[in-house]
Amino acid sequence: ILQTHSRKHGIPIDSLTFKHSVAPLLSRTEEEDRQRAQTAGLTPAMWAFPGTDAPDNGILIHGLYLDGGRWDGGNVVEALPSKQVTPLPEILFLPQQVDNTPKPGVYECPLQNE
């Protein structure tokens, strides 16, 4: 993804990183609809992003799960006692150029590791 973005916009790949955003949590009925779609044999591409066009830049990821935690809409928190494994909402990863401009009043100290 970073390489494609780099070539498309003529930006050095070394200067890119990912910015990400997590989709809002599904309501109980949306989750039930999704489970019914899976049971009916629909592929994830058919139901994963209803009404969502593919992004011009970046990539949408779905199908990730948390083991021992859950997503509460903004943070990863401890899992509920009855649900050890919980699904994550879709995540959009967008390439973003790293800002390497010096910050006033901040000294970037070089380190040497031996």
Short mmCIF file of C-alpha atoms in Angstrom, two decimals:
data_model
loop_
_atom_site.label_atom_id
_atom_site.label_comp_id
_atom_site.label_asym_id
_atom_site.label_seq_id
_atom_site.Cartn_x
_atom_site.Cartn_y
_atom_site.Cartn_z
CA ILE A 1 0.00 0.00 0.00
CA LEU A 2 2.79 2.42 0.94
CA GLN A 3 4.71 1.56 -2.23
CA THR A 4 1.66 2.10 -4.43
CA HIS A 5 0.93 5.44 -2.75
CA SER A 6 4.59 6.45 -3.06
CA ARG A 7 4.69 5.75 -6.78
CA LYS A 8 1.29 7.33 -7.45
CA HIS A 9 2.21 10.63 -5.75
CA GLY A 10 5.98 10.69 -6.35
CA ILE A 11 6.80 10.63 -2.63
CA PRO A 12 9.76 8.70 -1.17
CA ILE A 13 8.46 5.56 0.54
CA ASP A 14 10.76 6.25 3.53
CA SER A 15 8.68 9.34 4.32
CA LEU A 16 5.37 7.47 4.58
CA THR A 17 3.58 5.90 7.51
CA PHE A 18 0.01 4.79 8.19
CA LYS A 19 -2.75 6.83 9.75
CA HIS A 20 -5.70 4.66 10.75
CA SER A 21 -9.31 5.09 11.75
CA VAL A 22 -11.67 2.47 13.14
CA ALA A 23 -15.25 2.29 11.89
CA PRO A 24 -18.04 2.82 14.42
CA LEU A 25 -19.24 -0.25 16.29
CA LEU A 26 -22.07 -2.17 14.70
CA SER A 27 -25.43 -2.16 16.39
CA ARG A 28 -26.81 -5.49 17.57
CA THR A 29 -29.13 -5.74 14.52
CA GLU A 30 -26.27 -5.00 12.08
CA GLU A 31 -24.18 -7.72 13.71
CA GLU A 32 -27.11 -10.17 13.50
CA ASP A 33 -27.63 -9.26 9.81
CA ARG A 34 -23.95 -9.90 9.17
CA GLN A 35 -24.12 -13.31 10.85
CA ARG A 36 -27.21 -14.21 8.80
CA ALA A 37 -25.37 -13.18 5.61
CA GLN A 38 -22.44 -15.42 6.52
CA THR A 39 -24.79 -18.31 7.29
CA ALA A 40 -26.51 -17.77 3.92
CA GLY A 41 -23.16 -18.21 2.16
CA LEU A 42 -22.50 -14.62 1.15
CA THR A 43 -18.82 -13.78 0.80
CA PRO A 44 -17.28 -11.07 2.99
CA ALA A 45 -16.86 -8.84 -0.07
CA MET A 46 -20.65 -8.87 -0.49
CA TRP A 47 -21.49 -7.73 3.04
CA ALA A 48 -18.38 -6.30 4.71
CA PHE A 49 -18.69 -2.69 3.58
CA PRO A 50 -22.29 -1.99 2.59
CA GLY A 51 -22.54 1.36 0.81
CA THR A 52 -18.82 2.00 1.17
CA ASP A 53 -16.81 2.67 -1.97
CA ALA A 54 -13.22 1.54 -2.10
CA PRO A 55 -10.93 4.29 -0.84
CA ASP A 56 -8.80 6.18 -3.38
CA ASN A 57 -5.81 5.78 -1.07
CA GLY A 58 -5.26 3.23 1.64
CA ILE A 59 -6.98 -0.02 2.42
CA LEU A 60 -9.98 -1.22 4.43
CA ILE A 61 -9.28 -4.19 6.70
CA HIS A 62 -11.96 -6.45 8.17
CA GLY A 63 -12.12 -9.84 9.84
CA LEU A 64 -9.74 -9.11 12.73
CA TYR A 65 -10.51 -10.39 16.23
CA LEU A 66 -9.23 -9.56 19.72
CA ASP A 67 -8.39 -12.38 22.10
CA GLY A 68 -8.86 -11.40 25.74
CA GLY A 69 -10.03 -7.88 24.91
CA ARG A 70 -12.79 -5.97 23.17
CA TRP A 71 -13.21 -2.70 21.31
CA ASP A 72 -15.45 -0.23 23.17
CA GLY A 73 -15.67 2.34 20.39
CA GLY A 74 -12.43 4.16 21.16
CA ASN A 75 -10.15 1.86 23.16
CA VAL A 76 -9.24 -1.74 23.68
CA VAL A 77 -10.60 -2.83 27.05
CA GLU A 78 -10.74 -6.07 29.00
CA ALA A 79 -12.98 -8.77 27.54
CA LEU A 80 -16.30 -9.59 29.12
CA PRO A 81 -16.21 -12.82 31.14
CA SER A 82 -18.44 -14.69 28.69
CA LYS A 83 -16.68 -13.48 25.48
CA GLN A 84 -12.97 -14.25 25.25
CA VAL A 85 -12.71 -13.52 21.51
CA THR A 86 -14.46 -10.47 20.03
CA PRO A 87 -14.51 -9.02 16.49
CA LEU A 88 -12.95 -5.66 15.67
CA PRO A 89 -14.80 -3.19 13.44
CA GLU A 90 -13.38 -2.38 10.00
CA ILE A 91 -10.16 -0.34 10.04
CA LEU A 92 -9.10 2.13 7.35
CA PHE A 93 -5.33 2.46 6.89
CA LEU A 94 -4.33 5.62 5.01
CA PRO A 95 -0.77 6.39 3.88
CA GLN A 96 0.43 9.67 5.33
CA GLN A 97 3.65 11.57 4.86
CA VAL A 98 5.72 11.86 8.04
CA ASP A 99 6.28 15.42 9.20
CA ASN A 100 10.02 15.75 9.81
CA THR A 101 10.07 19.50 10.31
CA PRO A 102 11.97 20.56 13.44
CA LYS A 103 9.75 21.39 16.39
CA PRO A 104 10.65 24.63 18.18
CA GLY A 105 12.11 24.08 21.63
CA VAL A 106 12.68 20.33 21.08
CA TYR A 107 16.18 18.91 20.72
CA GLU A 108 16.33 15.66 18.74
CA CYS A 109 19.16 13.89 20.53
CA PRO A 110 21.05 11.30 18.47
CA LEU A 111 21.60 7.93 20.17
CA GLN A 112 24.29 5.38 19.61
CA ASN A 113 23.54 1.73 20.29
CA GLU A 114 26.53 -0.56 20.86
#
